[in-house]
Coordinates of C-alpha atoms in Angstrom, one line a residue:
X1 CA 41.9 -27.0 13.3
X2 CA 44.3 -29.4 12.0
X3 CA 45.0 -26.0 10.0
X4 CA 42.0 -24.6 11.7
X5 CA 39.1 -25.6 14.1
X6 CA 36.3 -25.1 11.1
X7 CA 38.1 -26.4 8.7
X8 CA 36.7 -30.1 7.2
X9 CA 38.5 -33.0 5.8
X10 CA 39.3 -35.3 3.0
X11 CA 36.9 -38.3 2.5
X12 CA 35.7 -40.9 0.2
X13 CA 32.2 -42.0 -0.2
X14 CA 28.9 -41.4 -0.7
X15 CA 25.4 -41.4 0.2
X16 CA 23.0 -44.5 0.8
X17 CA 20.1 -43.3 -0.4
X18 CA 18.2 -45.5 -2.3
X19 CA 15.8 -48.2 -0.8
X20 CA 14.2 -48.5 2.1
X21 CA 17.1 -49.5 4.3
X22 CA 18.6 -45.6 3.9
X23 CA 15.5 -44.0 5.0
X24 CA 15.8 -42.1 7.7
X25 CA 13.4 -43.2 10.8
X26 CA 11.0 -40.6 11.8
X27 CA 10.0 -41.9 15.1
X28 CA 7.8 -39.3 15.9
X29 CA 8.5 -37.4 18.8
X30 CA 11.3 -39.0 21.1
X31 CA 12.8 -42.0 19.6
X32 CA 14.0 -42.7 16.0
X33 CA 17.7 -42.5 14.4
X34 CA 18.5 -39.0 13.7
X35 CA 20.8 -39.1 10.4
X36 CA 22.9 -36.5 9.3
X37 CA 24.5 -36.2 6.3
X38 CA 28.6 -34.3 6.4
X39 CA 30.5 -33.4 3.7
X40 CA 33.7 -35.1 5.5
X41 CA 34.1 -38.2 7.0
X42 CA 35.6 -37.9 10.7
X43 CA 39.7 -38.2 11.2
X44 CA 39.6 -40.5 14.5
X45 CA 37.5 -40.5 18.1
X46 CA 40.9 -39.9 19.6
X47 CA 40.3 -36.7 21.1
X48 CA 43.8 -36.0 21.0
X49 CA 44.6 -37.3 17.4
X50 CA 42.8 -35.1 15.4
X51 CA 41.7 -31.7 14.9
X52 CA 39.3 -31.0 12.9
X53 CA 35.8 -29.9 12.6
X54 CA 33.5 -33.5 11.5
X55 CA 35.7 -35.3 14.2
X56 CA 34.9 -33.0 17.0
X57 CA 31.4 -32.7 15.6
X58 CA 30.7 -36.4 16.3
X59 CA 33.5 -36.3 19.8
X60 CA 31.3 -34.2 21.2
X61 CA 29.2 -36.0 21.6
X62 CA 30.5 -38.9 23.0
X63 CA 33.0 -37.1 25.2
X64 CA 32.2 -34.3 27.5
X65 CA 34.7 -31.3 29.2
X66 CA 35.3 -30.1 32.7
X67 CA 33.4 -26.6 31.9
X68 CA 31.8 -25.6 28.3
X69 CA 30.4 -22.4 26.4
X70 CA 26.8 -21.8 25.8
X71 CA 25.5 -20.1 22.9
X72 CA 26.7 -16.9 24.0
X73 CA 30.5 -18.1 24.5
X74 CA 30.1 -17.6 28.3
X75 CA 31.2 -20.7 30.4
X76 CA 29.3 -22.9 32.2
X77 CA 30.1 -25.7 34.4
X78 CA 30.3 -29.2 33.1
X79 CA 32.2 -32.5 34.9
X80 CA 33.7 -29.7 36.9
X81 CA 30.9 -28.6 39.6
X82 CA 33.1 -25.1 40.1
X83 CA 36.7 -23.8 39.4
X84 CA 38.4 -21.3 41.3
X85 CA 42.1 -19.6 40.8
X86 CA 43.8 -20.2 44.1
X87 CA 47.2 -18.3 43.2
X88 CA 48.4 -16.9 39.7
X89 CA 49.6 -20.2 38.7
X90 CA 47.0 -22.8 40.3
X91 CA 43.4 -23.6 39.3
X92 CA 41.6 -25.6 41.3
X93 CA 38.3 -27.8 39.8
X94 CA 35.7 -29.4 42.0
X95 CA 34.5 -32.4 40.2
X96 CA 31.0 -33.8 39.6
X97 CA 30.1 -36.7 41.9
X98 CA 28.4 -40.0 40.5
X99 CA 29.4 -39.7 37.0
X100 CA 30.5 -43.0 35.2
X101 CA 31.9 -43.6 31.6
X102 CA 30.0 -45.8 29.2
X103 CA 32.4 -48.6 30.0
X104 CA 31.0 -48.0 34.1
X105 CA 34.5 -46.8 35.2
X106 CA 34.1 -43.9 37.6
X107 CA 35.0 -40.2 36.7
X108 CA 36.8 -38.5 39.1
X109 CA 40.0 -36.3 39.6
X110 CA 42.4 -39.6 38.5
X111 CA 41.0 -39.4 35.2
X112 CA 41.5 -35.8 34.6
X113 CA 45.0 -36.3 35.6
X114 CA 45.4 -39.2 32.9
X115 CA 43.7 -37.3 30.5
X116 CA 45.6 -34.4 30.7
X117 CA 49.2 -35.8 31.3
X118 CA 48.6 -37.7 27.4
X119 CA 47.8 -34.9 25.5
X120 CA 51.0 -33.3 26.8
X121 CA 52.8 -36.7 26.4
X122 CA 55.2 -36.1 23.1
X123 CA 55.0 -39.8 22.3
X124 CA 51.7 -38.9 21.7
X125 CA 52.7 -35.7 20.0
X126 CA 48.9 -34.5 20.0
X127 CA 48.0 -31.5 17.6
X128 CA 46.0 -30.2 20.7
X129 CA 49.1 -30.2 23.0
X130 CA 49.6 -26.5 22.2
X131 CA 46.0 -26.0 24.3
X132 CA 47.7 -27.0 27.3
X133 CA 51.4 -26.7 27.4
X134 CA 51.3 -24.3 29.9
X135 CA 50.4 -27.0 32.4
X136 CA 53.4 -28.1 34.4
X137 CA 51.8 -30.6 36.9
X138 CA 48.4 -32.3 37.6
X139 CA 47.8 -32.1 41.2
X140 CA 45.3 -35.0 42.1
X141 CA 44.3 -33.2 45.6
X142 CA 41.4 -35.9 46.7
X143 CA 39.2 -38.0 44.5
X144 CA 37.0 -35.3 43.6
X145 CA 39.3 -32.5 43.0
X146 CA 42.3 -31.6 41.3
X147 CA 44.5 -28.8 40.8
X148 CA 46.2 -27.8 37.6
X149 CA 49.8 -25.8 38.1
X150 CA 51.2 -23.8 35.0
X151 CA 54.4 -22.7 34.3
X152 CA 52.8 -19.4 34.2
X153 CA 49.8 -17.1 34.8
X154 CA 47.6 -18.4 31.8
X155 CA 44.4 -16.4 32.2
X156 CA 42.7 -18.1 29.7
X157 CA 43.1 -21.7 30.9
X158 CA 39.2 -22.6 31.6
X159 CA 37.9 -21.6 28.7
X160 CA 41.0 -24.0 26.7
X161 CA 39.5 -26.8 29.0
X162 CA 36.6 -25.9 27.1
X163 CA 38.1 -26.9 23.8
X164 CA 37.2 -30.6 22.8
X165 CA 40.2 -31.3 23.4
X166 CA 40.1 -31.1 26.9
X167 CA 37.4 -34.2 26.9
X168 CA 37.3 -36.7 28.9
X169 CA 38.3 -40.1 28.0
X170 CA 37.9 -43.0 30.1
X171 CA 41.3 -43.7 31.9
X172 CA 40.8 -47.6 31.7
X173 CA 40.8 -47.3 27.7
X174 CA 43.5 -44.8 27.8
X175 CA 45.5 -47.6 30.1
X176 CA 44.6 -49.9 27.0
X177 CA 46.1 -47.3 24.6
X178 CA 49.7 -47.4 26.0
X179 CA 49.4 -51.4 26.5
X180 CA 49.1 -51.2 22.8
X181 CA 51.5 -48.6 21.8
X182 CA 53.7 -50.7 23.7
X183 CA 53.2 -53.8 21.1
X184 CA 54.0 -51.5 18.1
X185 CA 50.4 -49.7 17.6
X186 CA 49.7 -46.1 16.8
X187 CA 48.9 -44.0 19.5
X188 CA 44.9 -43.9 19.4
X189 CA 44.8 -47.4 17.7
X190 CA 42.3 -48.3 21.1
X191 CA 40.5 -45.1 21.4
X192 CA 39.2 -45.1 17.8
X193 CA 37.7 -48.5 18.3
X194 CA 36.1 -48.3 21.7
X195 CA 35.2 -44.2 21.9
X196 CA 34.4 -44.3 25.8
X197 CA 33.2 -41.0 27.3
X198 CA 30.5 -39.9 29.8
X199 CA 28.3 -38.2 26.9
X200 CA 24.7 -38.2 26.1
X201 CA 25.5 -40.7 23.4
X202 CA 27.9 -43.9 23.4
X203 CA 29.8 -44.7 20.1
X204 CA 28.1 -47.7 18.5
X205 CA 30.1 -48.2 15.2
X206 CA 32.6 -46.3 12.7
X207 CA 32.9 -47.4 8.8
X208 CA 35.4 -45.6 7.8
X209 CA 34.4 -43.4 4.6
X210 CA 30.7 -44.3 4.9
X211 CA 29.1 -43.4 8.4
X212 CA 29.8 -43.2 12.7
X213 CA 26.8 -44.3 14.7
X214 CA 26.1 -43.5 18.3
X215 CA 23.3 -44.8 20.3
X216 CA 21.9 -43.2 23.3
X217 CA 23.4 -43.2 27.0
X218 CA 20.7 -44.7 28.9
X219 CA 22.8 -44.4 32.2
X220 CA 23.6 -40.8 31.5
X221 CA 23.7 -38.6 34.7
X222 CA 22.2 -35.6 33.2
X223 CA 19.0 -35.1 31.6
X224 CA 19.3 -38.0 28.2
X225 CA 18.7 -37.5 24.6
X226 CA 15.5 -37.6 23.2
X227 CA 16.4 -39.5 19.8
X228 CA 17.6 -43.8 20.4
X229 CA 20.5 -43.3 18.2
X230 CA 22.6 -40.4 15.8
X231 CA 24.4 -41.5 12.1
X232 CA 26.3 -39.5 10.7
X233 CA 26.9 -40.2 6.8
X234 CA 29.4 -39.4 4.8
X235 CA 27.8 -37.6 1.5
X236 CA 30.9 -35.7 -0.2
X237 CA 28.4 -33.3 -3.0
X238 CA 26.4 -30.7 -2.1
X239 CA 23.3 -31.8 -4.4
X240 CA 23.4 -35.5 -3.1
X241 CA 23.2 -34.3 0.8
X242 CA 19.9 -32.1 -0.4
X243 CA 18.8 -35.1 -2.5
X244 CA 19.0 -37.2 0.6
X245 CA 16.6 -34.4 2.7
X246 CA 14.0 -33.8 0.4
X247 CA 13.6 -37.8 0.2
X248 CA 14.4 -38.1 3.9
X249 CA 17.0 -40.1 3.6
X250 CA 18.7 -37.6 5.9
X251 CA 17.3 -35.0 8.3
X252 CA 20.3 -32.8 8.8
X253 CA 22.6 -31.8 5.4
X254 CA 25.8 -30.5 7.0
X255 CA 26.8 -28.2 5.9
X256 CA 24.6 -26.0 3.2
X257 CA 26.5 -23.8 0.5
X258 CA 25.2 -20.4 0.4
X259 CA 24.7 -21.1 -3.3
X260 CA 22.1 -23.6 -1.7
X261 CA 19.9 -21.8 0.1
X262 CA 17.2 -20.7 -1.8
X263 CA 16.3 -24.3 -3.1
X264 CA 16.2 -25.8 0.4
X265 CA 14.0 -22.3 1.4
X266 CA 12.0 -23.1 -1.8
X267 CA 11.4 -26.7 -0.9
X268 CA 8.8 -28.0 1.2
X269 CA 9.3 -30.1 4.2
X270 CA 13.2 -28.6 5.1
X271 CA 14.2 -25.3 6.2
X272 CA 17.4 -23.2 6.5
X273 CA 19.4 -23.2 9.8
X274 CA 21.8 -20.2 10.5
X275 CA 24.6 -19.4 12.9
X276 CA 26.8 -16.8 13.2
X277 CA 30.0 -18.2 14.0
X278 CA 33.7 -17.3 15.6
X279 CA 35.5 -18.7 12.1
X280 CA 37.3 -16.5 9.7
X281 CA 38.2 -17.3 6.5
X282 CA 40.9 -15.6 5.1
X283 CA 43.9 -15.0 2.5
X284 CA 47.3 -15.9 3.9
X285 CA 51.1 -15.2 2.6
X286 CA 54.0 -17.1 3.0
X287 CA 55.9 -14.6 4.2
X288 CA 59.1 -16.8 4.0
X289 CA 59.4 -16.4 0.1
X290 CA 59.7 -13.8 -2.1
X291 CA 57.9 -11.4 -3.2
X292 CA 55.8 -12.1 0.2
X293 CA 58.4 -11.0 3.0
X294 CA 57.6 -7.3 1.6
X295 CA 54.8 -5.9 3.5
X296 CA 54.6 -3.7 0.7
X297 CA 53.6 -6.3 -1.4
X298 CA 51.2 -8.1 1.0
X299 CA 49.4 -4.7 1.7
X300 CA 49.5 -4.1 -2.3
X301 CA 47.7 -7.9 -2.6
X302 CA 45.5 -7.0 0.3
X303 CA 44.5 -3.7 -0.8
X304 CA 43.3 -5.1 -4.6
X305 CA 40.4 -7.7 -2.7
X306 CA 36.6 -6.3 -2.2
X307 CA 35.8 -8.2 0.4
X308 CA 32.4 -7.2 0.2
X309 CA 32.1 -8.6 -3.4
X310 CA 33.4 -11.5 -2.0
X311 CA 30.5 -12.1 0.5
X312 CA 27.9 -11.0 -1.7
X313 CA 28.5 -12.8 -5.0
X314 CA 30.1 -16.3 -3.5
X315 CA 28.5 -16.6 -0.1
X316 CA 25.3 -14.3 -1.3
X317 CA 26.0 -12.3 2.3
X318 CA 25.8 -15.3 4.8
X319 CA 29.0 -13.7 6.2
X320 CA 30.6 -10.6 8.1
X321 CA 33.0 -8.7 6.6
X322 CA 36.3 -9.2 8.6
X323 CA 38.1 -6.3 10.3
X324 CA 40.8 -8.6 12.4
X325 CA 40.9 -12.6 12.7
X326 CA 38.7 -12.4 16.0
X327 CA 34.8 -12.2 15.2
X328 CA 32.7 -10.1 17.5
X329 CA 31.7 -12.7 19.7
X330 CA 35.6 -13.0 20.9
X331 CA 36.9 -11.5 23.5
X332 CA 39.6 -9.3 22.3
X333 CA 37.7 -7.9 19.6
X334 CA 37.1 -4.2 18.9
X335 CA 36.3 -1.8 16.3
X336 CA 38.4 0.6 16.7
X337 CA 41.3 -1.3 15.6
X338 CA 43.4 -0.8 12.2
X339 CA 42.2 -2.4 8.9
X340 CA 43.4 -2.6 5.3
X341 CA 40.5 -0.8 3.5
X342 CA 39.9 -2.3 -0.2
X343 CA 42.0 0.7 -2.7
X344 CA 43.4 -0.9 -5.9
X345 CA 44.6 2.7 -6.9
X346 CA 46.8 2.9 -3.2
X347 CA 47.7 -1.1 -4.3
X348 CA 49.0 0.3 -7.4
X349 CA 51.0 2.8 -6.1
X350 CA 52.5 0.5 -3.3
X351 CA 53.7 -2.0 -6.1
X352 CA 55.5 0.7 -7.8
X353 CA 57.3 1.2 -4.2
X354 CA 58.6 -2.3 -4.1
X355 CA 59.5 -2.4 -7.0
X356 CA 57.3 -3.8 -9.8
X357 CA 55.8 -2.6 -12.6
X358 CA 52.1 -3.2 -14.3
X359 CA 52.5 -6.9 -15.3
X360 CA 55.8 -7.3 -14.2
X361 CA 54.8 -10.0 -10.9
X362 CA 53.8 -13.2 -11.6
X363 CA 52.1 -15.5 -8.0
X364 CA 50.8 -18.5 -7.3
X365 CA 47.5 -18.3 -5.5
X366 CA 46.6 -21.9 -3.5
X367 CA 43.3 -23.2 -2.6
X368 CA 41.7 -26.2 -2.1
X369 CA 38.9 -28.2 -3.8
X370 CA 36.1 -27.0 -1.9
X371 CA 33.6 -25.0 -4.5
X372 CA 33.2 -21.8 -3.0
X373 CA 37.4 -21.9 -2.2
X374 CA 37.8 -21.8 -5.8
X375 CA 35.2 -19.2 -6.4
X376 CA 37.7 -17.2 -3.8
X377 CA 40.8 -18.0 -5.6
X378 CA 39.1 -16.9 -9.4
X379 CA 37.6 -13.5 -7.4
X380 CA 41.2 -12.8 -6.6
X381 CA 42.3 -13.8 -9.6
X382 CA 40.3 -11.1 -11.0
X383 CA 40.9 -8.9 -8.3
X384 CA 45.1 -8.6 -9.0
X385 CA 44.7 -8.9 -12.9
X386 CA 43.3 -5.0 -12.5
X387 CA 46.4 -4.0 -10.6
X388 CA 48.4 -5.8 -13.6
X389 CA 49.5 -8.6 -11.1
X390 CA 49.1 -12.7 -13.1
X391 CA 48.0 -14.8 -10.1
X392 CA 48.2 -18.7 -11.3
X393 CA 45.6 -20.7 -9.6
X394 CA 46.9 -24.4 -7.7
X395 CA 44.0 -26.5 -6.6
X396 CA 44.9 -29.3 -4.2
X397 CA 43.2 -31.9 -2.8
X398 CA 42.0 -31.1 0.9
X399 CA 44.8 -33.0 2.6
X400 CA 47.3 -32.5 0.4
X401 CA 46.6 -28.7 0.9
X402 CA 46.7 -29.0 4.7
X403 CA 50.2 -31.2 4.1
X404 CA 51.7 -28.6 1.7
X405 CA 50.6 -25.5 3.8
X406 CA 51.9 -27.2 7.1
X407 CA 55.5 -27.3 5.0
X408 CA 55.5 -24.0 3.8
X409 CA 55.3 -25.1 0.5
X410 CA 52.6 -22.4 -0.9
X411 CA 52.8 -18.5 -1.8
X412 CA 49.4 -16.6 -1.3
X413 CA 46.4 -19.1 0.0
X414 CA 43.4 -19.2 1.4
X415 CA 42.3 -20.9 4.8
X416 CA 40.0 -20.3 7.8
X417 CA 40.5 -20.8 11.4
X418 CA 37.8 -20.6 14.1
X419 CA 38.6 -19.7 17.6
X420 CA 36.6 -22.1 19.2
X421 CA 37.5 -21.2 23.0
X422 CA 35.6 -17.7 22.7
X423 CA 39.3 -16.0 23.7
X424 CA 41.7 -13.9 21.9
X425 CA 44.4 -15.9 22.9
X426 CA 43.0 -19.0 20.6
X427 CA 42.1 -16.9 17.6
X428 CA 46.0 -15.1 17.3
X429 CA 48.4 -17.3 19.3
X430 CA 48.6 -20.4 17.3
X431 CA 48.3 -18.5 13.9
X432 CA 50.7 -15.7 14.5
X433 CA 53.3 -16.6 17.4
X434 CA 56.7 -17.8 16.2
X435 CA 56.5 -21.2 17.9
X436 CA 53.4 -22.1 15.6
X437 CA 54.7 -22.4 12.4
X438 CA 53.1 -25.0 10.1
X439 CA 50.6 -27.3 11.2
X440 CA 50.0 -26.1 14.5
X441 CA 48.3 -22.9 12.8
X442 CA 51.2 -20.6 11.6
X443 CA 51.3 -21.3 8.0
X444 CA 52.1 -17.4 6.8
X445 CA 55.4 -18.6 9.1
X446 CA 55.4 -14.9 10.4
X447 CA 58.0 -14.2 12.6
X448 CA 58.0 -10.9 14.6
X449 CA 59.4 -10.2 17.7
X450 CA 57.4 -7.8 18.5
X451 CA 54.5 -10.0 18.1
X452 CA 55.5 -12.8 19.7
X453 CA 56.2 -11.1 23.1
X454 CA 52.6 -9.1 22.9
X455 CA 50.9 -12.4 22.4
X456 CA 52.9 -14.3 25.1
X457 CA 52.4 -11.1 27.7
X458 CA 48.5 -11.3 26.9
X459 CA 48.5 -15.1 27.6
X460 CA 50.2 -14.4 31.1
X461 CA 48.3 -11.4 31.8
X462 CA 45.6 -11.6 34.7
X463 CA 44.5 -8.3 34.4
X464 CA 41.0 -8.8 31.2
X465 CA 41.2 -4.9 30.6
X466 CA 45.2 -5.2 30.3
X467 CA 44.9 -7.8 27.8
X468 CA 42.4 -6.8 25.6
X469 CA 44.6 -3.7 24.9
X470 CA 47.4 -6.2 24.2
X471 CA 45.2 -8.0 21.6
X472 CA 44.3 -4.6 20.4
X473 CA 47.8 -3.5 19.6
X474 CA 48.7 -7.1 18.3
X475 CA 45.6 -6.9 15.7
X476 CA 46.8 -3.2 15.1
X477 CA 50.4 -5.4 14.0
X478 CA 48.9 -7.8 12.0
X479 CA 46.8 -4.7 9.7
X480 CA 50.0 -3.3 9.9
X481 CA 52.1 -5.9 8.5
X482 CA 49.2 -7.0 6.3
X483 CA 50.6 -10.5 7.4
X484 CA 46.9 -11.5 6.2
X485 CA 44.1 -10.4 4.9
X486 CA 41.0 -11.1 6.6
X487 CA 38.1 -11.9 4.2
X488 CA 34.9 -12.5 6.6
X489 CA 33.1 -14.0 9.4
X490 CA 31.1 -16.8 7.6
X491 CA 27.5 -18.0 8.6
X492 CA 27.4 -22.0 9.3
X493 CA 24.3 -23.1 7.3
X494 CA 22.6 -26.4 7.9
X495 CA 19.8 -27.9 5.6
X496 CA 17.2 -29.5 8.3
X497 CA 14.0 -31.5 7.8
X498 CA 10.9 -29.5 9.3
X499 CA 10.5 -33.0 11.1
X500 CA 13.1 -32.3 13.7
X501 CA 13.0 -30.1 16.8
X502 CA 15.6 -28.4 19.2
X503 CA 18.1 -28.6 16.8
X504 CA 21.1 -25.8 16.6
X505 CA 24.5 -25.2 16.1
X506 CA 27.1 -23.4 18.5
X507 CA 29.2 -20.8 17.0
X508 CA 31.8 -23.5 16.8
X509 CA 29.6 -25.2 14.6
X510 CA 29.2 -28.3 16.3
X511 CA 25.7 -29.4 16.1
X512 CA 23.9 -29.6 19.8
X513 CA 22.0 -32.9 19.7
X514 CA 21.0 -33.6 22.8
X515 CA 17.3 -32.1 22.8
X516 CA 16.4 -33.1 19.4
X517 CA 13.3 -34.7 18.5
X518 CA 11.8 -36.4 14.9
X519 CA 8.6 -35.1 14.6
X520 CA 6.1 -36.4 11.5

């Protein structure tokens, strides 16, 4: 999320895998520092000032939410022990009783209140605020309940407090943020250094390019971890995080490149995880600059790309070709709706309409320097020089990509975005409605009318059967207008030692930690 829930971030750094001090301790059964090695380092521990994958991946598990979604997306209770929907604009939660942060502050329906009223506080001007900005009070009703009002019916409002960043931060640290920000500090200059949730795991340390350490909640009030504490290195190349497994200088290589596969699958001692997951990566266009505010031209552009080709020869099919931007797993997906089918003959044709010749348009295709991005961008390269269209490749650096895309300064890119709540509402809203544009998730800048009110109807809309046929019709838009082409439903890999157990990922991709062991 900062352009996308999946996406990761820019980072410096490297692996520490020689000696004996960056070997990782096998324990055997319970016990032992799990280490895992990510391609990004994290942004901040400030759930509310940053979103992105690698920070969430380590927040969550240090922070935990009112209610979550299990492996099947379905929502379970968490800090909340129920939720009901009193009237069309009040939720009421029932919180969980004994709970206490890792600083020994008590949970309870105070703290939910504080929570919530700073990620809708614009001093703090969170990236996340857009989760909750339906919220127009926080009712503190007793000390273990609280109701949330909205400005209007929001039907998918539980399943955004499932989000990360709905966690829950300790209030007393949050108290300590303000005292700061009051002195001249950034918003989240406490919460970054102390990291105080109720989670299976406590924030231990955080060297910024080089590794976050947690250790393990002893007090937890749920069932603990099983391993005494979690690292999570920073290793930047593919080949080093592999290097770092098959010596065991890491258990967990996150992620894996498709490209990767069969050498970990080759290699004794590790194995392949998989996951099909609710990201989709796709090909976007500004549709605020010429010759992309034709949807002539952004069909033409769409119709040139074999997706399929895509999935096979750069991911070597861990992926799902896409038919809208919701994967199957999301609610508001079906398979009935329109697509743009791959036809370079039809592309042809629709160039000619608006206007331009064999070799007469010249585009600049952006991407950023991730491997298999680039592999993308010189596939579609390939892909327009056959309709006579020169696409010029710009490779950024990933946050100078992010910065560039959030001010509208690219053409045609590529991006993914991963609608992490499960609902339709996450995986269109913040990339297609009017009021996103830029870094909140809008970066084709679309603007429709049409679209905007069909998405704001479907957020208001109580009735699940009535607004999956208004996520229908706005995915039947967004074929339509070609506004962007998406490419596929990507598989999250994981390199993993055979010496650790109960290890998965969530179709989120955040790795579930809680139940793993380090077997030898």
């Amino acid at each position: 999320m900062a352009a996308c829930a999946n996406e990761p971030t820019g980072n410096e750094g490297g692996s520490d895998s020689d000696g004996d001090e960056g070997t990782a301790d096998n324990g055997g059964g319970e016990g032992g520092d799990l280490i895992a090695s990510m391609a990004s380092d994290i942004v901040g521990l400030d759930l509310h000032g940053s979103n992105d994958t690698y920070s969430s991946n380590v927040a969550s598990n240090i922070y935990e939410t009112l209610v979550y979604h299990d492996a099947e997306l379905e929502l379970q209770n968490g800090l909340a022990e129920s939720y009901e929907q009193i009237d069309e604009n009040t939720w009421e939660f029932k919180l969980r009783e004994g709970v206490t942060f890792h600083d020994d502050s008590e949970f309870n329906a105070d703290v939910v209140k504080a929570n919530l009223d700073r990620i809708l506080d614009p001093e703090i001007a969170s990236q996340r605020a857009f989760l909750y900005d339906m919220i127009e009070e926080v009712e503190v009703v007793d000390t273990y309940t609280v109701r949330l009002i909205t400005e209007y019916p929001f039907a998918p409002l539980p399943a955004h407090l499932a989000h990360n960043g709905g966690g829950m931060m300790s209030a007393d640290m949050i108290e300590r943020d303000y005292e700061a920000m009051e002195n001249g500090e950034e918003p989240g200059s406490v919460i970054n250094e102390e990291a105080i949730g109720t989670g299976f795991f406590k924030f231990d340390s955080w060297s910024p390019g080089s590794e976050v350490k947690l250790v393990k909640n002893e007090d937890y009030w749920g069932e603990p971890a099983k391993v005494d504490s979690v690292t999570f290195r920073v290793v930047p190349e593919d080949g080093t995080r592999i290097a770092d497994l098959n010596t065991g200088a890491a258990h967990i290589a996150d992620p894996l490149s498709p490209s990767d596969v069969s050498q970990i699958e080759a290699t004794d001692g590790m194995h392949v995880e998989s996951t099909e997951s609710v990201a989709m990566m796709y090909i976007g266009f500004n549709s605020q600059k010429e010759p992309f505010d034709d949807p002539n031209v952004r069909k033409a552009l769409s119709m040139a790309i074999n997706k399929q080709s895509i999935i096979d020869g750069i991911y070597d099919g861990h992926g799902l070709e896409a038919r809208s931007p919701l994967a199957p797993k999301v609610y508001g997906y079906n398979e009935n709706i329109d697509v743009i089918e791959y036809d370079p003959e039809e592309a042809k044709s629709l160039l000619e309409e608006a206007g331009y010749g064999e070799g007469e348009l010249t585009i600049t295709f952006n991407t950023s320097d991730h491997r298999e991005r680039q592999n993308i961008a010189e596939n579609v390269q390939q892909a327009l020089a056959e309709i006579g269209v020169t696409a010029n490749i710009e490779m950024e650096e990933w946050g100078s990509y992010l910065e560039s895309t959030a001010n509208g300064e690219q053409e045609m890119f590529v991006l993914s975005w991963s609608t992490v709540t499960g609902d339709g509402d996450y995986g269109l809203f913040p990339l297609f409605h009017s009021s996103q544009q830029g870094s909140a998730g809008n970066r084709t800048f679309t603007e429709d009318e049409e679209l905007d009110e069909i998405l704001m109807a479907a957020r208001r809309n109580e009735d699940q059967e009535a607004r999956l046929d208004q996520y229908i019709e706005a995915q039947n838009i967004l074929a339509d207008e070609a506004i962007i082409l998406p490419l596929f439903h990507e598989d999250y890999l994981l390199g993993v030692s055979d010496s650790v157990e109960g290890l998965w990922q969530h179709p989120t991709r955040r790795l579930m930690l809680q139940d793993v062991t380090i077997n030898n």
